XYZ file of N, CA and C in Angstrom:
759
model
N -47.360 -108.467 65.501
C -48.226 -107.322 65.763
C -49.359 -107.800 66.667
N -49.477 -107.140 67.836
C -50.464 -107.658 68.780
C -50.714 -106.665 69.897
N -51.724 -107.006 70.686
C -51.978 -106.368 71.971
C -51.974 -107.508 72.996
N -50.996 -107.514 73.876
C -50.877 -108.618 74.835
C -51.306 -108.157 76.232
N -51.715 -109.114 77.025
C -52.168 -108.838 78.388
C -51.324 -109.656 79.380
N -50.819 -108.976 80.387
C -50.047 -109.647 81.451
C -50.635 -109.229 82.788
N -50.449 -110.081 83.783
C -50.948 -109.786 85.130
C -49.769 -109.950 86.103
N -48.946 -108.912 86.214
C -47.734 -109.030 87.016
C -47.985 -109.061 88.504
N -49.131 -108.529 88.945
C -49.490 -108.497 90.353
C -50.982 -108.688 90.491
N -51.436 -109.133 91.659
C -52.883 -109.284 91.850
C -53.612 -107.979 91.643
N -54.687 -108.038 90.870
C -55.538 -106.861 90.646
C -55.096 -105.956 89.527
N -53.928 -106.206 88.940
C -53.389 -105.308 87.903
C -53.240 -106.045 86.602
N -53.809 -105.473 85.525
C -53.646 -106.001 84.168
C -52.824 -105.002 83.363
N -51.781 -105.474 82.723
C -50.933 -104.616 81.890
C -51.138 -104.997 80.451
N -51.629 -104.064 79.639
C -51.823 -104.267 78.212
C -50.697 -103.612 77.451
N -50.037 -104.373 76.583
C -48.908 -103.838 75.832
C -49.230 -103.878 74.334
N -49.193 -102.731 73.725
C -49.448 -102.596 72.286
C -48.127 -102.738 71.566
N -48.069 -103.570 70.524
C -46.821 -103.798 69.790
C -47.133 -103.964 68.324
N -47.098 -102.864 67.588
C -47.293 -102.857 66.135
C -46.107 -102.140 65.512
N -44.999 -102.857 65.282
C -43.795 -102.223 64.725
C -44.070 -101.629 63.340
N -43.319 -100.599 62.936
C -42.162 -100.072 63.689
C -42.497 -98.926 64.635
N -43.688 -98.310 64.487
C -43.945 -97.105 65.288
C -45.285 -97.134 66.005
N -45.904 -98.298 66.074
C -47.238 -98.388 66.674
C -48.242 -97.443 66.040
N -48.207 -97.417 64.705
C -49.280 -96.805 63.929
C -50.258 -97.947 63.621
N -51.412 -97.920 64.263
C -52.276 -99.088 64.245
C -53.115 -99.190 62.976
N -53.196 -100.395 62.403
C -54.131 -100.648 61.293
C -55.557 -100.753 61.843
N -56.497 -100.853 60.923
C -57.899 -100.935 61.318
C -58.117 -102.030 62.367
N -57.643 -103.214 62.086
C -57.887 -104.340 63.017
C -57.197 -104.129 64.351
N -56.081 -103.413 64.329
C -55.367 -103.172 65.564
C -56.166 -102.348 66.563
N -56.930 -101.374 66.049
C -57.737 -100.552 66.960
C -58.854 -101.399 67.578
N -59.467 -102.280 66.791
C -60.505 -103.151 67.347
C -59.912 -104.139 68.357
N -58.696 -104.640 68.038
C -58.021 -105.560 68.952
C -57.730 -104.885 70.286
N -57.273 -103.649 70.203
C -56.999 -102.902 71.442
C -58.270 -102.666 72.226
N -59.334 -102.301 71.566
C -60.624 -102.095 72.252
C -61.060 -103.353 72.964
N -60.948 -104.505 72.292
C -61.347 -105.779 72.876
C -60.517 -106.130 74.086
N -59.201 -105.858 74.013
C -58.320 -106.204 75.125
C -58.613 -105.321 76.343
N -58.889 -104.036 76.124
C -59.221 -103.140 77.244
C -60.536 -103.551 77.902
N -61.519 -103.851 77.070
C -62.820 -104.253 77.635
C -62.731 -105.569 78.395
N -61.936 -106.494 77.872
C -61.799 -107.790 78.555
C -61.086 -107.619 79.897
N -60.041 -106.801 79.906
C -59.272 -106.583 81.145
C -60.136 -105.897 82.201
N -60.834 -104.842 81.780
C -61.667 -104.102 82.708
C -62.865 -104.894 83.193
N -63.354 -105.790 82.350
C -64.524 -106.595 82.719
C -64.206 -107.775 83.600
N -62.944 -108.113 83.747
C -62.525 -109.203 84.611
C -62.744 -108.847 86.060
N -63.527 -109.607 86.806
C -63.793 -109.250 88.221
C -62.541 -109.147 89.083
N -61.466 -109.809 88.634
C -60.217 -109.771 89.413
C -59.375 -108.535 89.142
N -59.770 -107.702 88.185
C -58.973 -106.530 87.837
C -59.447 -105.312 88.628
N -58.482 -104.599 89.198
C -58.797 -103.360 89.896
C -58.147 -102.134 89.245
N -57.173 -102.389 88.394
C -56.548 -101.287 87.643
C -55.924 -101.865 86.389
N -56.038 -101.118 85.295
C -55.424 -101.501 84.010
C -54.319 -100.506 83.699
N -53.188 -101.037 83.234
C -52.093 -100.185 82.767
C -51.964 -100.404 81.264
N -52.023 -99.327 80.490
C -51.884 -99.395 79.051
C -50.514 -98.870 78.639
N -49.709 -99.709 78.040
C -48.356 -99.328 77.668
C -48.080 -99.803 76.253
N -46.865 -99.593 75.762
C -46.503 -99.975 74.409
C -45.054 -100.388 74.339
N -44.778 -101.269 73.388
C -43.397 -101.662 73.109
C -42.825 -100.773 72.005
N -41.496 -100.828 71.859
C -40.904 -100.147 70.707
C -40.547 -98.707 70.949
N -40.509 -97.947 69.844
C -39.958 -96.587 69.844
C -40.881 -95.545 70.471
N -42.171 -95.789 70.489
C -43.077 -94.813 71.035
C -44.408 -95.422 71.402
N -45.168 -94.676 72.152
C -46.462 -95.178 72.664
C -47.461 -95.404 71.544
N -47.617 -94.417 70.663
C -48.599 -94.577 69.586
C -48.380 -93.448 68.562
N -48.372 -93.852 67.286
C -48.210 -92.876 66.200
C -49.496 -92.650 65.429
N -50.640 -93.066 66.048
C -51.916 -92.834 65.376
C -52.298 -93.979 64.450
N -52.973 -93.649 63.386
C -53.468 -94.665 62.440
C -52.392 -94.995 61.399
N -52.555 -96.139 60.786
C -51.637 -96.560 59.720
C -52.079 -95.882 58.411
N -51.469 -94.762 58.122
C -51.847 -93.994 56.937
C -51.553 -94.756 55.654
N -50.508 -95.555 55.649
C -50.191 -96.356 54.470
C -51.319 -97.316 54.148
N -51.932 -97.886 55.186
C -53.068 -98.792 54.966
C -54.240 -98.019 54.336
N -54.470 -96.808 54.808
C -55.563 -96.013 54.267
C -55.356 -95.741 52.790
N -54.122 -95.418 52.415
C -53.862 -94.981 51.040
C -53.729 -96.137 50.053
N -53.420 -97.335 50.555
C -53.285 -98.452 49.601
C -54.605 -99.246 49.474
N -55.617 -98.866 50.254
C -56.906 -99.548 50.210
C -57.844 -98.765 49.314
N -58.341 -99.374 48.208
C -59.243 -98.653 47.316
C -60.530 -98.236 48.002
N -61.083 -97.118 47.593
C -62.359 -96.650 48.146
C -62.201 -96.122 49.559
N -63.293 -96.120 50.276
C -63.302 -95.529 51.621
C -63.413 -96.563 52.738
N -63.278 -97.856 52.404
C -63.486 -98.880 53.422
C -62.514 -98.736 54.573
N -61.237 -98.488 54.272
C -60.246 -98.391 55.344
C -60.473 -97.136 56.192
N -60.857 -96.040 55.572
C -61.117 -94.810 56.292
C -62.299 -94.993 57.252
N -63.341 -95.624 56.736
C -64.491 -95.890 57.588
C -64.127 -96.862 58.711
N -63.364 -97.887 58.347
C -62.965 -98.897 59.325
C -62.127 -98.312 60.447
N -61.153 -97.460 60.102
C -60.281 -96.917 61.120
C -61.050 -95.899 61.971
N -61.998 -95.220 61.393
C -62.814 -94.289 62.171
C -63.619 -95.034 63.220
N -64.220 -96.141 62.816
C -64.965 -96.956 63.803
C -64.022 -97.601 64.809
N -62.828 -98.042 64.331
C -61.878 -98.676 65.211
C -61.360 -97.697 66.275
N -61.026 -96.480 65.875
C -60.568 -95.484 66.827
C -61.668 -95.173 67.839
N -62.872 -95.033 67.327
C -64.006 -94.716 68.229
C -64.142 -95.824 69.248
N -64.041 -97.063 68.850
C -64.197 -98.190 69.780
C -63.057 -98.230 70.789
N -61.818 -97.981 70.326
C -60.665 -98.038 71.241
C -60.725 -96.881 72.256
N -61.014 -95.697 71.766
C -61.105 -94.558 72.693
C -62.247 -94.794 73.712
N -63.362 -95.301 73.205
C -64.519 -95.562 74.088
C -64.173 -96.636 75.116
N -63.460 -97.677 74.678
C -63.096 -98.758 75.612
C -62.243 -98.242 76.750
N -61.315 -97.339 76.439
C -60.465 -96.754 77.482
C -61.309 -95.938 78.431
N -62.172 -95.099 77.899
C -63.018 -94.249 78.720
C -63.979 -95.078 79.579
N -64.558 -96.092 78.965
C -65.572 -96.916 79.645
C -64.969 -98.076 80.441
N -63.677 -98.221 80.442
C -63.051 -99.312 81.206
C -63.628 -99.306 82.612
N -64.072 -100.436 83.085
C -64.828 -100.512 84.319
C -64.019 -100.185 85.562
N -62.702 -100.208 85.417
C -61.810 -99.840 86.520
C -60.867 -98.740 86.004
N -60.177 -98.063 86.918
C -59.254 -97.009 86.479
C -58.197 -97.553 85.514
N -57.850 -96.725 84.525
C -56.855 -97.114 83.543
C -55.729 -96.073 83.547
N -54.512 -96.563 83.716
C -53.310 -95.721 83.731
C -52.582 -95.882 82.408
N -52.322 -94.777 81.710
C -51.539 -94.820 80.487
C -50.082 -94.586 80.815
N -49.188 -95.468 80.368
C -47.746 -95.318 80.575
C -47.136 -94.963 79.231
N -46.729 -93.729 79.064
C -46.354 -93.193 77.751
C -44.864 -92.922 77.643
N -44.292 -93.424 76.533
C -42.887 -93.122 76.234
C -42.805 -92.671 74.771
N -41.735 -91.965 74.455
C -41.524 -91.555 73.074
C -42.663 -90.682 72.578
N -43.135 -90.986 71.365
C -44.176 -90.172 70.748
C -45.582 -90.675 71.083
N -46.464 -89.738 71.289
C -47.895 -90.024 71.477
C -48.618 -89.061 70.539
N -49.031 -89.550 69.380
C -49.548 -88.703 68.335
C -50.899 -89.170 67.845
N -51.724 -88.249 67.359
C -52.991 -88.608 66.734
C -53.835 -89.461 67.620
N -54.054 -90.721 67.186
C -54.860 -91.644 67.964
C -54.335 -91.899 69.345
N -53.025 -91.718 69.527
C -52.469 -91.873 70.877
C -53.044 -90.841 71.827
N -53.318 -89.651 71.334
C -53.936 -88.620 72.159
C -55.357 -89.052 72.560
N -56.047 -89.714 71.638
C -57.399 -90.220 71.934
C -57.371 -91.215 73.086
N -56.351 -92.062 73.125
C -56.222 -93.042 74.182
C -55.848 -92.382 75.499
N -54.819 -91.551 75.477
C -54.311 -90.926 76.687
C -55.326 -89.924 77.268
N -55.976 -89.176 76.357
C -56.949 -88.187 76.834
C -58.135 -88.822 77.536
N -58.436 -90.069 77.221
C -59.549 -90.765 77.846
C -59.114 -91.641 79.008
N -57.801 -91.714 79.277
C -57.329 -92.502 80.396
C -57.672 -91.785 81.708
N -57.586 -92.528 82.800
C -57.843 -91.945 84.119
C -56.611 -91.255 84.694
N -55.438 -91.729 84.357
C -54.206 -91.146 84.838
C -53.094 -91.438 83.812
N -52.084 -90.551 83.811
C -51.001 -90.701 82.833
C -49.670 -90.598 83.561
N -48.814 -91.568 83.318
C -47.440 -91.528 83.740
C -46.605 -91.530 82.482
N -45.571 -90.697 82.432
C -44.809 -90.548 81.197
C -43.306 -90.540 81.440
N -42.561 -90.985 80.460
C -41.101 -90.899 80.516
C -40.666 -89.495 80.084
N -39.475 -89.129 80.448
C -39.011 -87.761 80.171
C -38.738 -87.516 78.678
N -38.816 -88.534 77.848
C -38.647 -88.355 76.412
C -39.986 -88.334 75.685
N -41.090 -88.337 76.417
C -42.411 -88.446 75.788
C -42.862 -87.068 75.236
N -43.454 -87.084 74.048
C -44.037 -85.891 73.453
C -45.437 -86.202 72.977
N -46.277 -85.222 73.003
C -47.716 -85.416 72.728
C -48.156 -84.381 71.691
N -48.939 -84.845 70.697
C -49.435 -83.876 69.707
C -50.440 -84.467 68.741
N -51.105 -83.552 68.038
C -52.106 -83.937 67.036
C -51.690 -83.369 65.670
N -50.998 -84.160 64.849
C -50.617 -83.694 63.526
C -51.728 -83.870 62.491
N -52.974 -83.802 62.950
C -54.120 -84.132 62.092
C -54.193 -83.274 60.855
N -53.991 -81.972 60.997
C -54.126 -81.074 59.842
C -53.046 -81.380 58.805
N -51.901 -81.874 59.245
C -50.850 -82.270 58.287
C -51.105 -83.620 57.687
N -52.084 -84.362 58.177
C -52.388 -85.698 57.685
C -53.739 -85.776 56.985
N -54.348 -84.613 56.744
C -55.597 -84.611 56.003
C -56.776 -85.103 56.796
N -56.741 -84.912 58.128
C -57.819 -85.408 58.965
C -58.138 -84.398 60.042
N -59.213 -84.644 60.758
C -59.555 -83.901 61.959
C -60.011 -84.876 63.019
N -59.869 -84.502 64.284
C -60.285 -85.408 65.327
C -59.362 -85.402 66.510
N -59.868 -85.900 67.626
C -59.164 -86.026 68.916
C -58.853 -84.704 69.596
N -59.436 -83.581 69.067
C -59.356 -82.374 69.845
C -60.138 -82.550 71.141
N -61.181 -83.349 71.067
C -61.947 -83.712 72.270
C -61.025 -84.220 73.361
N -60.057 -85.026 72.995
C -59.192 -85.674 73.975
C -57.989 -84.783 74.336
N -57.490 -84.018 73.391
C -56.420 -83.074 73.692
C -56.908 -82.026 74.702
N -58.185 -81.660 74.589
C -58.758 -80.677 75.507
C -58.824 -81.198 76.922
N -58.679 -82.497 77.120
C -58.669 -83.076 78.456
C -57.250 -83.054 79.043
N -56.289 -82.659 78.230
C -54.878 -82.660 78.664
C -54.320 -81.248 78.844
N -54.834 -80.285 78.105
C -54.304 -78.904 78.158
C -55.471 -77.922 78.173
N -55.211 -76.683 78.600
C -56.263 -75.643 78.560
C -56.725 -75.363 77.140
N -57.905 -74.765 77.036
C -58.586 -74.554 75.764
C -57.746 -73.831 74.693
N -57.162 -72.699 75.074
C -56.427 -71.922 74.069
C -55.143 -72.632 73.629
N -54.494 -73.321 74.568
C -53.311 -74.086 74.174
C -53.720 -75.229 73.246
N -54.851 -75.874 73.563
C -55.340 -76.945 72.706
C -55.531 -76.440 71.263
N -56.153 -75.282 71.130
C -56.388 -74.739 69.799
C -55.085 -74.426 69.071
N -54.132 -73.820 69.807
C -52.851 -73.487 69.183
C -52.125 -74.741 68.734
N -52.104 -75.764 69.575
C -51.441 -77.021 69.212
C -52.145 -77.680 68.031
N -53.459 -77.590 67.992
C -54.218 -78.211 66.909
C -53.964 -77.526 65.593
N -53.983 -76.201 65.598
C -53.777 -75.455 64.364
C -52.349 -75.558 63.826
N -51.358 -75.704 64.711
C -49.964 -75.710 64.294
C -49.388 -77.105 64.125
N -50.052 -78.117 64.691
C -49.542 -79.504 64.705
C -48.276 -79.627 65.544
N -48.066 -78.654 66.449
C -46.899 -78.737 67.352
C -47.145 -79.787 68.426
N -46.062 -80.195 69.088
C -46.124 -81.147 70.186
C -45.753 -80.455 71.493
N -46.147 -81.093 72.590
C -45.730 -80.654 73.935
C -45.044 -81.808 74.606
N -44.205 -81.488 75.584
C -43.475 -82.518 76.293
C -44.253 -83.017 77.518
N -43.794 -84.138 78.022
C -44.412 -84.694 79.224
C -44.278 -83.702 80.392
N -43.165 -83.050 80.473
C -43.001 -82.090 81.596
C -43.939 -80.914 81.463
N -44.237 -80.482 80.239
C -45.207 -79.400 80.051
C -46.608 -79.870 80.486
N -46.955 -81.096 80.155
C -48.264 -81.634 80.573
C -48.304 -81.818 82.076
N -47.168 -82.199 82.673
C -47.112 -82.310 84.117
C -47.399 -80.969 84.779
N -46.915 -79.887 84.185
C -47.175 -78.544 84.726
C -48.632 -78.169 84.637
N -49.351 -78.744 83.659
C -50.796 -78.507 83.537
C -51.622 -79.439 84.391
N -50.955 -80.414 85.028
C -51.661 -81.335 85.913
C -52.247 -82.553 85.251
N -51.984 -82.730 83.955
C -52.588 -83.877 83.254
C -51.689 -85.118 83.227
N -50.421 -84.963 83.538
C -49.518 -86.114 83.703
C -49.185 -86.220 85.187
N -49.372 -87.393 85.761
C -49.152 -87.617 87.175
C -47.680 -87.518 87.537
N -46.835 -88.272 86.801
C -45.409 -88.280 87.083
C -44.624 -88.315 85.762
N -43.442 -87.692 85.765
C -42.514 -87.811 84.656
C -41.240 -88.455 85.196
N -40.820 -89.523 84.585
C -39.690 -90.309 85.095
C -38.749 -90.658 83.971
N -37.505 -91.048 84.264
C -36.610 -91.550 83.215
C -37.244 -92.743 82.516
N -36.886 -92.918 81.264
C -37.475 -93.981 80.449
C -37.376 -95.342 81.130
N -36.255 -95.625 81.722
C -36.044 -96.937 82.327
C -36.922 -97.143 83.578
N -37.479 -96.093 84.123
C -38.294 -96.201 85.323
C -39.791 -96.148 85.032
N -40.191 -96.071 83.734
C -41.593 -95.850 83.401
C -42.477 -96.982 83.875
N -42.106 -98.221 83.604
C -42.948 -99.346 83.984
C -43.118 -99.393 85.494
N -42.043 -99.221 86.217
C -42.113 -99.236 87.674
C -43.001 -98.122 88.229
N -42.927 -96.940 87.608
C -43.745 -95.839 88.074
C -45.215 -96.054 87.808
N -45.521 -96.607 86.633
C -46.933 -96.909 86.309
C -47.470 -97.989 87.219
N -46.651 -99.003 87.503
C -47.117 -100.074 88.399
C -47.263 -99.572 89.823
N -46.436 -98.647 90.235
C -46.548 -98.088 91.585
C -47.898 -97.396 91.752
N -48.295 -96.605 90.776
C -49.610 -95.942 90.829
C -50.729 -96.963 90.745
N -50.601 -97.928 89.844
C -51.638 -98.961 89.725
C -51.774 -99.761 90.994
N -50.669 -100.036 91.636
C -50.657 -100.813 92.900
C -51.423 -100.039 93.994
N -51.187 -98.740 94.063
C -51.890 -97.924 95.061
C -53.380 -97.937 94.791
N -53.767 -97.796 93.518
C -55.178 -97.813 93.163
C -55.764 -99.187 93.499
N -55.041 -100.244 93.183
C -55.544 -101.616 93.344
C -55.719 -102.021 94.800
N -55.240 -101.217 95.752
C -55.477 -101.533 97.167
C -56.880 -101.173 97.606
N -57.603 -100.382 96.788
C -58.940 -99.941 97.166
C -59.960 -101.096 96.928
N -61.107 -100.905 97.564
C -62.178 -101.895 97.443
C -62.620 -102.018 95.973
N -62.675 -103.250 95.486
C -62.966 -103.476 94.078
C -64.311 -102.924 93.628
N -65.336 -103.144 94.438
C -66.657 -102.666 94.055
C -66.726 -101.149 94.095
N -66.044 -100.542 95.077
C -66.031 -99.073 95.150
C -65.279 -98.451 93.980
N -64.208 -99.094 93.558
C -63.457 -98.578 92.397
C -64.341 -98.513 91.161
N -65.116 -99.571 90.955
C -66.006 -99.587 89.776
C -67.116 -98.542 89.893
N -67.626 -98.383 91.091
C -68.631 -97.357 91.297
C -68.035 -95.952 91.092
N -66.810 -95.779 91.572
C -66.144 -94.481 91.431
C -65.900 -94.134 89.965
N -65.480 -95.149 89.175
C -65.243 -94.888 87.752
C -66.545 -94.497 87.055
N -67.630 -95.220 87.352
C -68.918 -94.871 86.759
C -69.382 -93.480 87.183
N -69.164 -93.162 88.438
C -69.582 -91.846 88.964
C -68.815 -90.710 88.295
N -67.507 -90.882 88.188
C -66.684 -89.811 87.587
C -67.034 -89.613 86.106
N -67.273 -90.729 85.389
C -67.716 -90.578 83.996
C -69.066 -89.874 83.925
N -69.927 -90.156 84.905
C -71.257 -89.598 84.893
C -71.297 -88.111 85.122
N -70.274 -87.549 85.809
C -70.247 -86.118 86.042
C -69.343 -85.383 85.081
N -68.790 -86.070 84.096
C -67.929 -85.421 83.115
C -68.681 -84.282 82.414
N -68.077 -83.115 82.275
C -68.788 -81.999 81.624
C -68.948 -82.132 80.123
N -68.160 -83.024 79.494
C -68.229 -83.214 78.045
C -68.531 -84.661 77.727
N -69.490 -84.894 76.835
C -69.778 -86.239 76.343
C -68.710 -86.581 75.312
N -67.711 -87.335 75.714
C -66.558 -87.581 74.816
C -66.972 -88.394 73.583
N -67.987 -89.234 73.697
C -68.404 -90.028 72.576
C -69.040 -89.155 71.491
N -69.985 -88.346 71.886
C -70.664 -87.479 70.916
C -69.707 -86.437 70.349
N -68.870 -85.877 71.226
C -67.924 -84.843 70.771
C -66.949 -85.383 69.734
N -66.383 -86.558 69.992
C -65.436 -87.127 69.030
C -66.138 -87.551 67.730
N -67.332 -88.102 67.863
C -68.078 -88.501 66.671
C -68.382 -87.299 65.789
N -68.657 -86.170 66.409
C -68.901 -84.938 65.675
C -67.654 -84.559 64.898
N -66.489 -84.626 65.550
C -65.237 -84.304 64.897
C -64.996 -85.212 63.676
N -65.324 -86.486 63.832
C -65.041 -87.414 62.750
C -65.763 -87.041 61.475
N -66.928 -86.424 61.606
C -67.665 -86.019 60.408
C -66.872 -85.070 59.532
N -66.030 -84.224 60.150
C -65.223 -83.299 59.364
C -64.058 -83.980 58.659
N -63.599 -85.099 59.200
C -62.592 -85.881 58.494
C -63.162 -86.455 57.199
N -64.398 -86.951 57.290
C -65.043 -87.445 56.052
C -65.285 -86.317 55.060
N -65.645 -85.139 55.538
C -65.856 -84.012 54.649
C -64.535 -83.610 53.968
N -63.442 -83.632 54.725
C -62.122 -83.318 54.158
C -61.722 -84.337 53.092
N -62.088 -85.595 53.305
C -61.768 -86.622 52.328
C -62.587 -86.478 51.072
N -63.880 -86.197 51.260
C -64.759 -86.027 50.099
C -64.335 -84.807 49.279
N -63.822 -83.802 49.942
C -63.380 -82.596 49.238
C -62.014 -82.718 48.592
N -61.288 -83.805 48.879
C -59.984 -84.048 48.262
C -58.803 -83.689 49.148
N -59.006 -82.863 50.167
C -57.900 -82.452 51.000
C -57.282 -83.615 51.784
N -58.158 -84.536 52.219
C -57.671 -85.654 53.007
C -56.681 -86.507 52.244
N -57.091 -86.981 51.060
C -56.188 -87.831 50.265
C -54.947 -87.070 49.828
N -55.075 -85.801 49.547
C -53.928 -85.019 49.086
C -52.849 -85.014 50.157
N -53.213 -84.768 51.392
C -52.223 -84.707 52.472
C -51.728 -86.088 52.858
N -52.601 -87.085 52.817
C -52.139 -88.430 53.171
C -51.189 -88.982 52.089
N -51.489 -88.699 50.820
C -50.585 -89.116 49.742
C -49.212 -88.449 49.912
N -49.214 -87.189 50.300
C -47.941 -86.484 50.490
C -47.171 -87.089 51.650
N -47.870 -87.486 52.697
C -47.225 -88.121 53.851
C -46.575 -89.435 53.434
N -47.312 -90.266 52.706
C -46.787 -91.553 52.290
C -45.592 -91.394 51.351
N -45.704 -90.436 50.426
C -44.589 -90.180 49.494
C -43.369 -89.709 50.235
N -43.548 -88.836 51.217
C -42.444 -88.345 52.015
C -41.783 -89.450 52.825
N -42.599 -90.362 53.326
C -42.070 -91.460 54.102
C -41.240 -92.398 53.234
N -41.720 -92.643 52.007
C -40.951 -93.492 51.091
C -39.618 -92.849 50.725
N -39.660 -91.521 50.588
C -38.430 -90.821 50.280
C -37.399 -90.945 51.401
N -37.858 -90.874 52.641
C -36.945 -91.014 53.766
C -36.386 -92.433 53.837
N -37.234 -93.439 53.477
C -36.754 -94.815 53.503
C -35.653 -95.056 52.464
N -35.734 -94.351 51.314
C -34.725 -94.528 50.260
C -33.433 -93.802 50.567
N -33.520 -92.753 51.378
C -32.330 -91.945 51.641
C -31.443 -92.581 52.712
């Protein structure tokens, strides 16, 4: 289980998340991802970062099993801070960051992709926030950066997913390609970005963040407060316990 960094070409850093079996990240995994993104973006030799994942899907959100097997609220608090740090690291990455998404992109995955500068996806990629089914709230801030407001609300209330091609129609996914071409497509975009002047790229990233109409840090932090309220009221644990029990049932069948 790790986040690895490779430099396949000058100016390009590729970060690969690998937390089997489904890239549902534990508390420490979110902090590890945040550190890797900040290190890659802070390297003077980096002009573009590509964030990708190994295995069956890009990201399945938080490790709910870890939350439910940890007594008290330490894991819930830890993962809340970890997600905040990882999402912030992507948004604040000093150079443009391209997310290369395959398979499922759920929950925390939306937080990462919604804060990325560009998204390339495989034709099997799906995106969604199953938060209400998992006893939590959050990342609507980031889903709203991918789809129009009313669609965001409908997806949030229903826990439905959308495909990469649907997001491409909304303009939030740059390209949709066959799964086997995803890495090449992401590198092609990163390579084009990396041809630009390094200092201007960093200034451009800072400028674009500065004119953003929504403060993603404050907005997401506000959402997180409702997750804690749901947990204190019992709804959070009730739904997370049901998720874990259902998962165990599928493993036995």
